[in-house]
Every structure is written in structure tokens, then in C-alpha cells.
Tab-separated table of C-alpha atoms and ligand atoms in Angstrom:
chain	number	residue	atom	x	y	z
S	397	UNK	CA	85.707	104.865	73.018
S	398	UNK	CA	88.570	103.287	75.075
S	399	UNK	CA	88.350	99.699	74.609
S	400	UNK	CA	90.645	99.097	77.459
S	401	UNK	CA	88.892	97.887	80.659
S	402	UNK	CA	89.960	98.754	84.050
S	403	UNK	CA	91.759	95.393	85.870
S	404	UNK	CA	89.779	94.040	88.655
S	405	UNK	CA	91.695	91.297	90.725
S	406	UNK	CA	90.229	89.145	93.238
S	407	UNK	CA	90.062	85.634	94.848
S	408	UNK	CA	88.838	83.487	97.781
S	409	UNK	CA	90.249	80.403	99.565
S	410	UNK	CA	89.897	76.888	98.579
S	411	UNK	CA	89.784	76.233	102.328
S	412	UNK	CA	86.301	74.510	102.360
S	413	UNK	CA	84.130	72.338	100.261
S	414	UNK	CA	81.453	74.448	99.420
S	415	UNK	CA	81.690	78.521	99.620
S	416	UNK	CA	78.473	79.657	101.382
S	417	UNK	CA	75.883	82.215	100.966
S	418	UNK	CA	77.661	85.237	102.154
S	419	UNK	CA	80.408	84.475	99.839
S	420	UNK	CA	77.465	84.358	96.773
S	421	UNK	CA	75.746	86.901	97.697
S	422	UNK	CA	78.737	89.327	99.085
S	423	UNK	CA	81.075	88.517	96.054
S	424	UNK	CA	80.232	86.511	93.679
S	425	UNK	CA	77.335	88.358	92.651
S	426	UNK	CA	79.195	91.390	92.246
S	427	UNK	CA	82.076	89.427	90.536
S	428	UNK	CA	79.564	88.653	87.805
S	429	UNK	CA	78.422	91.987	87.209
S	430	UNK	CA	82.166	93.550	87.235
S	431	UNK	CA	82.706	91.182	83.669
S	432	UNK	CA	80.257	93.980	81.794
S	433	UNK	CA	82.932	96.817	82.362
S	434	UNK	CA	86.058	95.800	84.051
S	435	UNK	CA	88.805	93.173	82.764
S	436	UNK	CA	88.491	90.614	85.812
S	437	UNK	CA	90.786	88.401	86.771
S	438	UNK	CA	89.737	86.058	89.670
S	439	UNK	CA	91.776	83.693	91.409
S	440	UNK	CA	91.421	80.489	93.622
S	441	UNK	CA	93.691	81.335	96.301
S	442	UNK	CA	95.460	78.336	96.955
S	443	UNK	CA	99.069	79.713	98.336
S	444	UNK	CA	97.313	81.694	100.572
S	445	UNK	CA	94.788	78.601	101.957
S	446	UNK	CA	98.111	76.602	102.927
S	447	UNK	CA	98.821	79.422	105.606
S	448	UNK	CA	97.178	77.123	107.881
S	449	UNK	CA	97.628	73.773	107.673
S	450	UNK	CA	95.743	71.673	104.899
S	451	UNK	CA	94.960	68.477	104.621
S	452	UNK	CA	96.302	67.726	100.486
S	453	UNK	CA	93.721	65.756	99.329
S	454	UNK	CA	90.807	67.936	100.784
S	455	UNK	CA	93.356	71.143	99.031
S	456	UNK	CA	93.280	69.369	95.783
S	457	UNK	CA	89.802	68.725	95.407
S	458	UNK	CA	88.810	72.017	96.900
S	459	UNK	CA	90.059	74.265	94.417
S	460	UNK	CA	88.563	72.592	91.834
S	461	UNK	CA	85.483	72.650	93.571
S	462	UNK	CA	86.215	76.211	94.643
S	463	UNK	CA	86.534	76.733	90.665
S	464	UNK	CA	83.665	75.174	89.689
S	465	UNK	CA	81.964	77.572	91.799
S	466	UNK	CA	82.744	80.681	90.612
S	467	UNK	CA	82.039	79.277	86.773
S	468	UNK	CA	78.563	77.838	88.172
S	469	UNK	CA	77.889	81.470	89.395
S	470	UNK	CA	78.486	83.189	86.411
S	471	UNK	CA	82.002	83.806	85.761
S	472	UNK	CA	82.456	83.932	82.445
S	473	UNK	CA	85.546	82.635	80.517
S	474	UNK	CA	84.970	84.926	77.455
S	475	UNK	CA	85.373	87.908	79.958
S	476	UNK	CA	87.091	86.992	82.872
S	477	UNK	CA	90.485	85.696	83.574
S	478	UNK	CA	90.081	82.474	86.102
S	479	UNK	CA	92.843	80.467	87.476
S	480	UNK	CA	94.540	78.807	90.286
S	481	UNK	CA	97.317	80.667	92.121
S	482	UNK	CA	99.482	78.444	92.699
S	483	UNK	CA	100.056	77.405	88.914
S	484	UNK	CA	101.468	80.785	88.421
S	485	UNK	CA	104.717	81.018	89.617
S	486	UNK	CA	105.575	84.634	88.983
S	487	UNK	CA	102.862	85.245	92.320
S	488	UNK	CA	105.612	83.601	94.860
S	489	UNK	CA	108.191	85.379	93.009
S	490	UNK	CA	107.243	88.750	93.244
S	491	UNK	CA	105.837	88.335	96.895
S	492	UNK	CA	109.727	87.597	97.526
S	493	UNK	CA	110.624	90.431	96.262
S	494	UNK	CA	107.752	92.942	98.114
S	495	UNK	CA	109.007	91.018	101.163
S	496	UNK	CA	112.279	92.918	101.143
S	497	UNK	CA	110.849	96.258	100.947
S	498	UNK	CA	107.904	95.614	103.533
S	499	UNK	CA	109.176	96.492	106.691
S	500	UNK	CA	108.847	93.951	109.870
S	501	UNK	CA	107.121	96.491	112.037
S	502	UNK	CA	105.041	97.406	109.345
S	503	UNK	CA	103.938	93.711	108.639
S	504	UNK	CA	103.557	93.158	112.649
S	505	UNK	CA	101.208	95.955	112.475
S	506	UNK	CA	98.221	93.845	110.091
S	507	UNK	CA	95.579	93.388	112.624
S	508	UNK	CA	94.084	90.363	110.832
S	509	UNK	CA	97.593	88.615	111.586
S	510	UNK	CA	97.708	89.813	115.228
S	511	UNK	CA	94.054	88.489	115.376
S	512	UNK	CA	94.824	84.986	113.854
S	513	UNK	CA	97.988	84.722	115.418
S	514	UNK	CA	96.827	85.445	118.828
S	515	UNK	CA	93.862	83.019	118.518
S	516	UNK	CA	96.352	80.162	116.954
S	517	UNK	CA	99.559	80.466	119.497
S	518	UNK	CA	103.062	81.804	118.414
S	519	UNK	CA	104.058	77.822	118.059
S	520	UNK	CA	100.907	77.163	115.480
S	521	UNK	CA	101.627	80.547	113.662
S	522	UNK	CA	103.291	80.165	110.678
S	523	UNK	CA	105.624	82.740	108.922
S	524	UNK	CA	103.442	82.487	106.053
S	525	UNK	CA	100.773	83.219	107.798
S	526	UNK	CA	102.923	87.032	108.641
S	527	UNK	CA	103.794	87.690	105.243
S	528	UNK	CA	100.291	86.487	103.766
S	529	UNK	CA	99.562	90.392	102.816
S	530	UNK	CA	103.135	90.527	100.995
S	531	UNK	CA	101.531	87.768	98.890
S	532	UNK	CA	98.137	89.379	98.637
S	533	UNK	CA	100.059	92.852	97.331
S	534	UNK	CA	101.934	90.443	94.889
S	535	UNK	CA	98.562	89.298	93.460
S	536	UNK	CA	97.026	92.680	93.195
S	537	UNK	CA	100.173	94.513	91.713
S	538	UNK	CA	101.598	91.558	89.014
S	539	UNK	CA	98.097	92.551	86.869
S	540	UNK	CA	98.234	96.237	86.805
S	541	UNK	CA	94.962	96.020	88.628
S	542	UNK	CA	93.545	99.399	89.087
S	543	UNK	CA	90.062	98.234	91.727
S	544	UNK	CA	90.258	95.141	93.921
S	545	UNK	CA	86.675	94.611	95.602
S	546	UNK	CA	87.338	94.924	99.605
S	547	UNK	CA	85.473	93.794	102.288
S	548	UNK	CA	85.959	95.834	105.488
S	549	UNK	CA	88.764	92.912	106.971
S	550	UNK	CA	90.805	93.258	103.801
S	551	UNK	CA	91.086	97.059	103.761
S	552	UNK	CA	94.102	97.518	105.722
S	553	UNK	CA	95.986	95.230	103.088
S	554	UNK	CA	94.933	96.861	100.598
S	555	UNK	CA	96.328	99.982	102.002
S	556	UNK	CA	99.397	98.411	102.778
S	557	UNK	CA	99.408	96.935	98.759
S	558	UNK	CA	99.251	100.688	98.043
S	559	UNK	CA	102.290	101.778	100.143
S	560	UNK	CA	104.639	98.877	98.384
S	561	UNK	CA	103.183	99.525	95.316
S	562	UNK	CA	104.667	103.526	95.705
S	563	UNK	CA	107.509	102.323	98.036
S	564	UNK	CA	109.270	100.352	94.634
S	565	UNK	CA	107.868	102.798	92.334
S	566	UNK	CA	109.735	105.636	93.788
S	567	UNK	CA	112.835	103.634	94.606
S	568	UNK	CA	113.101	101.559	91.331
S	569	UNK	CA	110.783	103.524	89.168
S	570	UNK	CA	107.650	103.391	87.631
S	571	UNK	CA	106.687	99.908	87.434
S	572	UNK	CA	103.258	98.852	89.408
S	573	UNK	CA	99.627	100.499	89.519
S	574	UNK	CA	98.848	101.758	92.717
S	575	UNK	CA	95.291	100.146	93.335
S	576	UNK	CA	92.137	101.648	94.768
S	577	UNK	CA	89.359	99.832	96.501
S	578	UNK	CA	86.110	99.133	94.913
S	579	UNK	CA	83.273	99.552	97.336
S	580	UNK	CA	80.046	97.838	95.828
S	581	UNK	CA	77.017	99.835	96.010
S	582	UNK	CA	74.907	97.082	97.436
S	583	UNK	CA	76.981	94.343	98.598
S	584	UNK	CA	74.877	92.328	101.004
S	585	UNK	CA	76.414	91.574	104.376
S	586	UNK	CA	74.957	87.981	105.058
S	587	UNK	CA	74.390	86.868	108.692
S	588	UNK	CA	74.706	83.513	110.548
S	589	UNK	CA	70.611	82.250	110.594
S	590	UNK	CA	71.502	81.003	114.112
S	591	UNK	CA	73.572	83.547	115.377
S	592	UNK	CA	72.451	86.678	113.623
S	593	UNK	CA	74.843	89.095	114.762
S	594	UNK	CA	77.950	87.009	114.034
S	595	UNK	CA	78.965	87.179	109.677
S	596	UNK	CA	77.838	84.120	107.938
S	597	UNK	CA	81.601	82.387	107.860
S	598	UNK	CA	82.760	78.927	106.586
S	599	UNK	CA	84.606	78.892	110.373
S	600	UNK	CA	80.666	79.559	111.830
S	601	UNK	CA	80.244	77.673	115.051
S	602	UNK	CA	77.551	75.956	114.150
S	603	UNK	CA	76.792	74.031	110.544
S	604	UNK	CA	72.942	74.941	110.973
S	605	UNK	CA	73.594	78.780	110.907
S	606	UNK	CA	75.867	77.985	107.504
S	607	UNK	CA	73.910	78.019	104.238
S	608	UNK	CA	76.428	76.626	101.659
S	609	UNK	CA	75.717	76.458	97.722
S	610	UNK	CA	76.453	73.015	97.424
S	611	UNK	CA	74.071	72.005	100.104
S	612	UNK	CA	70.912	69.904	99.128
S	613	UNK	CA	67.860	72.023	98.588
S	614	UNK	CA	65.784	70.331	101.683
S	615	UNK	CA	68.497	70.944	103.952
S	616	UNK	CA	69.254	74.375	102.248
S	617	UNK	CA	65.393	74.891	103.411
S	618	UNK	CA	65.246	73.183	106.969
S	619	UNK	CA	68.132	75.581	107.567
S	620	UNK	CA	66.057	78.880	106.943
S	621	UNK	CA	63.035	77.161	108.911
S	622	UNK	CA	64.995	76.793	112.031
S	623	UNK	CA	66.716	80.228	111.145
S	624	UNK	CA	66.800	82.105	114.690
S	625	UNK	CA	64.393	85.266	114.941
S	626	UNK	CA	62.583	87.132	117.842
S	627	UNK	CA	59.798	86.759	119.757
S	628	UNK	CA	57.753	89.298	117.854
S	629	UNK	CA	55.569	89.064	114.709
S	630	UNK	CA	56.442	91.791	112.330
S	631	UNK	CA	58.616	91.662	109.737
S	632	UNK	CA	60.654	94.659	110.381
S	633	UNK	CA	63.882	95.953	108.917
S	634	UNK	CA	65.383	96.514	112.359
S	635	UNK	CA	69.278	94.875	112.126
S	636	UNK	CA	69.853	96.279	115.865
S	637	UNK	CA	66.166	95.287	117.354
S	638	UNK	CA	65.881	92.541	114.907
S	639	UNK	CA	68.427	91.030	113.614
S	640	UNK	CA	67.310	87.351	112.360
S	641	UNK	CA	64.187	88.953	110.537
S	642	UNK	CA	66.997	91.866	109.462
S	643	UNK	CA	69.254	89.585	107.976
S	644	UNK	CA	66.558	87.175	106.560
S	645	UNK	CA	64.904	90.297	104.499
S	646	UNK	CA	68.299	90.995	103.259
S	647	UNK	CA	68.576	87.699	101.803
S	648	UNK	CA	65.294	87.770	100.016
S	649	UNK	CA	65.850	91.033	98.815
S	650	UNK	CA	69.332	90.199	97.382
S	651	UNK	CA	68.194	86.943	96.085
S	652	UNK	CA	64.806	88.326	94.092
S	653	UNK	CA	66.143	91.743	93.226
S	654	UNK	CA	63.123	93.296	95.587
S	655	UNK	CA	63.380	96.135	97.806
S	656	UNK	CA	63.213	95.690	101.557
S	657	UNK	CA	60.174	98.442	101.797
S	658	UNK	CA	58.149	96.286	99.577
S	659	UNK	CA	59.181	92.824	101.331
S	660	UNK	CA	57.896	94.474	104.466
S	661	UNK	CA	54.568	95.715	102.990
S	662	UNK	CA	53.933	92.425	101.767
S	663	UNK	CA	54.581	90.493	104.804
S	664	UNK	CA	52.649	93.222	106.763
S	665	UNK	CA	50.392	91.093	108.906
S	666	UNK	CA	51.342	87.829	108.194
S	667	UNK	CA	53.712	85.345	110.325
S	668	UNK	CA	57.002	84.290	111.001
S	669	UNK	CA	56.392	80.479	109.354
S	670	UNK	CA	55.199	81.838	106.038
S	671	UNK	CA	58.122	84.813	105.327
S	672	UNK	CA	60.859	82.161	106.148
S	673	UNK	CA	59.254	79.746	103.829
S	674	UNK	CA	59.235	81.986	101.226
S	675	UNK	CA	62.688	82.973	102.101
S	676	UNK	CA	63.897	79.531	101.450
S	677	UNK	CA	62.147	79.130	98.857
S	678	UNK	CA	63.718	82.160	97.167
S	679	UNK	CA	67.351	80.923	97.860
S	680	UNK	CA	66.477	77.409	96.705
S	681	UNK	CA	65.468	78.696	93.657
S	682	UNK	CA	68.524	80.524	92.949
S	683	UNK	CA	70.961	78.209	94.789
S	684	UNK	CA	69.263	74.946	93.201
S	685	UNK	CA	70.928	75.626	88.902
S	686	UNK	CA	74.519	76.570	90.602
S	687	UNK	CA	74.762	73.816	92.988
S	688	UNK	CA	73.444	71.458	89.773
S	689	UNK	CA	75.687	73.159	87.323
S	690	UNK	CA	78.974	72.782	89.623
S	691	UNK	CA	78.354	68.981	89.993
S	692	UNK	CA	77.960	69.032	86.089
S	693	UNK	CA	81.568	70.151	85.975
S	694	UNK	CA	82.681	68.407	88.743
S	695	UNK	CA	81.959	65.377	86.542
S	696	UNK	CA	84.370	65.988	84.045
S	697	UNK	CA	87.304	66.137	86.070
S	698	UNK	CA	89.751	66.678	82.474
S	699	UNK	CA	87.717	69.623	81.256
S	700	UNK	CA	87.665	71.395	84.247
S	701	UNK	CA	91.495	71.063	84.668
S	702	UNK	CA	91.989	71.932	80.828
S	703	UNK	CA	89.560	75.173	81.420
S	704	UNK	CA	91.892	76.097	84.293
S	705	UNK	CA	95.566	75.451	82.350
S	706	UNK	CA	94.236	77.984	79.411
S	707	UNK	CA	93.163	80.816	82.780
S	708	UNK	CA	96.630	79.915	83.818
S	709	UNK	CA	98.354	80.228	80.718
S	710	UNK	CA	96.472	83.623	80.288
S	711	UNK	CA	96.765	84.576	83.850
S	712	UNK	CA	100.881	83.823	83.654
S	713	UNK	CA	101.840	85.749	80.327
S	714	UNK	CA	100.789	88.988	82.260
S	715	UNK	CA	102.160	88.327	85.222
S	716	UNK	CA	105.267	86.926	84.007
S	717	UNK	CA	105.635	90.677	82.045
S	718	UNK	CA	105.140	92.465	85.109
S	719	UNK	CA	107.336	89.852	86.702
S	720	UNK	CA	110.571	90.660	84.218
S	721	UNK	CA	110.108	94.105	84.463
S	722	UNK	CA	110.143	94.280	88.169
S	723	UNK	CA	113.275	92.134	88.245
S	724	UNK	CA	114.779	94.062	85.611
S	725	UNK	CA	114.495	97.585	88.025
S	726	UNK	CA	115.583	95.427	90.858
S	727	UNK	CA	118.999	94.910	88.964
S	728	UNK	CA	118.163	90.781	87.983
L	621	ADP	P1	84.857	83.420	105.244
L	621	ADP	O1	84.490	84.605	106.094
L	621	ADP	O2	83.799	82.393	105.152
L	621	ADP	O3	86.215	82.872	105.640
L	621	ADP	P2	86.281	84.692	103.171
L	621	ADP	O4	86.893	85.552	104.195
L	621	ADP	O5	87.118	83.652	102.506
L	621	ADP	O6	85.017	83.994	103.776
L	621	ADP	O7	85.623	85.646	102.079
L	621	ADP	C1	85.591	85.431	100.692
L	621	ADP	C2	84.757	86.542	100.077
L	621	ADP	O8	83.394	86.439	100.500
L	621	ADP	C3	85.197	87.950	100.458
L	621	ADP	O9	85.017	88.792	99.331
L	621	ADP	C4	84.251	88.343	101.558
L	621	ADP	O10	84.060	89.742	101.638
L	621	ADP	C5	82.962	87.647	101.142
L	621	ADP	N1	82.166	87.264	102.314
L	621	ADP	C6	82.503	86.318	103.224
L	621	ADP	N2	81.552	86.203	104.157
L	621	ADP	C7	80.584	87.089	103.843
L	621	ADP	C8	79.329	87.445	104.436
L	621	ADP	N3	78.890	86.833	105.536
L	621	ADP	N4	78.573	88.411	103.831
L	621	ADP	C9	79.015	89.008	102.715
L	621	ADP	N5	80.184	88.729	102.112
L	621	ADP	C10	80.965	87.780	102.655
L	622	NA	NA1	87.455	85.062	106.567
């Protein structure tokens, strides 16, 4: 048997204080179970977080907190590579580099950009915030990463990861892995609880539709008790006719392993009150040892930062490989 594991690269802002349900039950989750077969290496994305403007102290302590996160959820040390981006060099380096093959027309073309950009102003829109999928292709190409886990939004960078990843290989020869997206088999899609139809998102518009992990467990519950639903009384998998009961019966499912036929067979009959009690209950009970275990680490400010120097030590002798080599095709 091969004992070489596929690469698997991916990584989430440190843009808030607390990642939130969606992000657990979307990615994190799945991160966890990619450490059995794949050689992960997960990143706190803090280069990319200062595309729009940061406060520094909230930056700082939010990527350890971000950190803490993932290692509360599962990630595992022994198996995964974890570190902060920003304590690798070799990731602005190469994105320099990928910058002057990318062309301007083809960057202009991201529609996440033109969405952000448009929302934000062309004066608020920072040139970072353009060449954001340079850096992103940088990330994904300095490991030899062969799956990245996509959500539908990131897709068309991966794609575009994949064209400079052939564009240098067939100018300067054979240097990076061209990447493929991983789709998970069941990757929940979480919801808003107040606004059902609108992704659970750390920019939601309102706090009450926002479950985050490091929330308290009452208010963790008060928030799935005031979760928005219908005016009927069955608890339907329906996410066009019903999508607050939909989304709720998602989360219980992905949270106790049970399948959404056999929710709805047991709630047959029974109200509104009692599912969404149950449903909090359910994500209390999973939420309640994370939320616990992050604060743990969160306490030890000097181990946390020593756990993170040995990801980035790890994290930088790869990259810095792939690093030399693509300087040394480039002519450097
Ligand atoms: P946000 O939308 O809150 O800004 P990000 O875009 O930073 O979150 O996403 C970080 C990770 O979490 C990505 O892998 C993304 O696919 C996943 N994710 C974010 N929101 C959800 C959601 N509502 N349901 C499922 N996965 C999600
Ligand atoms: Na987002």
C-alpha cells in the first residue's frame, strides 16, 4: 500500500470572533474526517482577512481564536498540518509571482470580486481585495495539494488556480499540481434560523439568526426557540414550502448522525415547540465540549502560540521547497 496521502488544503478567515454553525457543520466536520485518508493542511487565513480593513487587535486575537477552533473541533495535530498564513512567507511570495502570469481581464472576470467590489465602492475596494484569488492559487499550489474542499462561491477560483497552475507549468515546466475540487458527499448547507432562505453567514443581518460555537448554551438555545418557521404543524422536509422546519431538520440530522426520514417519522404528530427544543438541545450537546475546550486553550495563551510556530515551521519547509523551485524555473 501507498503510504502517501493525497494533500488536502484549506482555510477560513479570522474575520470574526467565533466561526458559526454553518462553518462547523459545512467544514469543519468534513475537515475532521479528511485526517483518516488525506494529508491536510488547514490554514487560518489571515492575509486574506486584511482584504478588508481590520481592526489589529480584534485580527490578533481572532486567529488565535479562529485556531483554537478548528483544534476544539477535531483537528488533529498528529495528522493535520495547522498554521497561520501569514507566518509563512513563501504564501506572499509566490502569489507575486502567479500575479504576473494572471491576466487583468482574467482577474476582473472573478464574480465574487465584482460582487464585493460593487457592494463596497471602487474608493473602499482594495487591490488586494482583486488579486485575493492570486493569493488563494498561491495557497493551494505551494503544497502540491491534489483536492481543496469547495463550496459553490469558491469554485470559480479554484478553476482559475487550475489555469495558473497549467499556465506556469507549460511555460516554465513541470512544477505545480493542478488541483481538483473535493465535493463532500453530505456537506450540510446551514440556513439563517431567522431568515431561512438566506446562508447562515458571520455578515447575517441579524445576530439572532447566527448560531456561533462560542456562544453560551442558553443563548445557543433561545436562538433555536425563536428560530423562524411556518404557520403549519408538520415537520416536513420541504426546503422550498418549508424552509425554517427544512433547515432545522438538517441541523438535527447533521448534528445526531440521523436521517431526515426518521426525524420526520418521529416528529409525526407532534408540535413545533417540542422539535425545536430538541433541536437545540441536540446542538447544545455537541456545541457545549468545543466551545469549553476552545476556552481551555484560549487560557494558555504560550501553548497555543508554541502549537502554531511547530504548524508553521512544518507548514513553511514545504512551501519554501515549492517556493525555490518555482523561482528557480522563473530564472531567480
Ligand atoms: P461566511 O459565509 O460566514 O463568511 P466563510 O465564507 O468564511 O463563511 O466560509 C468558511 C467555510 O465555511 C467555507 O468552507 C464555507 O463553505 C463554509 N460555510 C460558510 N457558511 C456556511 C453555511 N451556511 N453552510 C455550510 N457551510 C458554510
Ligand atoms: Na463568505
Amino acid at each position: 500500500m501507498n503510504a502517501i496521502r493525497p494533500v488536502v488544503f484549506s482555510g477560513m478567515q479570522p474575520s470574526s470572533d467565533s466561526l458559526h454553525l454553518g462553518n462547523y457543520l459545512g467544514a469543519l466536520v468534513n475537515w475532521v474526517a479528511l485526517q483518516d485518508t488525506y494529508d491536510p493542511i488547514y490554514c487560518v487565513v489571515d492575509l486574506h482577512a486584511i482584504t478588508v480593513q481590520q481592526d489589529p487587535a480584534a485580527l490578533h486575537a481572532n486567529v488565535r481564536r479562529t485556531a483554537a477552533q478548528y483544534l476544539a473541533s477535531g483537528v488533529d495535530l498528529e495528522r493535520s498540518t495547522l498554521f497561520v498564513q501569514s507566518h509563512v512567507p513563501a504564501h506572499a511570495e509566490l502569489a507575486w509571482v502567479l500575479s504576473t502570469i494572471t491576466g487583468f481581464g482574467e482577474a476582473s472576470r472573478m464574480t465574487q470580486f465584482k460582487d464585493k467590489s460593487a457592494k463596497q465602492g471602487a474608493d473602499a475596494t482594495t487591490v488586494g481585495l482583486f488579486t485575493y484569488p492570486v493569493l488563494m492559487a498561491a495557497d493551494i499550489l505551494l503544497y502540491g495539494t491534489e483536492l481543496v474542499p469547495v463550496g459553490d462561491d469558491q469554485r470559480q477560483h479554484l478553476e482559475l488556480t487550475r489555469d495558473l497552475a497549467g499556465r506556469f507549468n507549460s511555460r516554465f515546466g513541470d512544477t505545480f499540481v493542478v488541483p481538483e475540487a473535493l465535493i463532500p458527499t453530505e456537506s450540510a448547507r446551514i440556513y439563517d434560523l431567522q431568515e431561512p432562505t438566506a446562508k447562515m453567514s458571520k455578515s447575517a443581518n441579524s445576530e439572532a439568526g447566527l448560531v456561533k460555537l462560542m456562544d453560551e448554551p442558553a443563548v445557543t438555545a433561545k436562538k433555536f426557540r425563536s428560530a423562524v418557521t411556518d404557520t403549519g404543524r408538520e415537520v416536513r422536509y420541504d426546503p422550498a414550502g418549508k424552509p425554517g422546519i427544512s433547515n432545522l431538520l438538517d441541523i438535527l440530522a447533521a448534528t445526531t448522525g440521523r436521517s431526515i426520514v426518521e426525524l420526520e417519522i418521529e416528529y409525526e404528530g407532534r408540535g413545533y415547540g417540542d422539535f425545536k427544543k430538541d433541536v437545540a438541545e441536540a446542538v447544545v450537546e455537541r456545541l457545549t465540549p468545543i466551545r469549553a475546550r476552545t476556552l481551555e486553550l484560549l487560557e494558555d495563551p504560550a501553548e497555543l502560540d508554541r502549537l502554531l510556530a511547530i504548524g508553521a515551521e512544518k507548514a513553511s519547509e514545504r512551501a519554501e521547497r515549492m517556493l525555490r523551485t518555482a523561482y528557480d524555473r522563473v530564472g531567480f
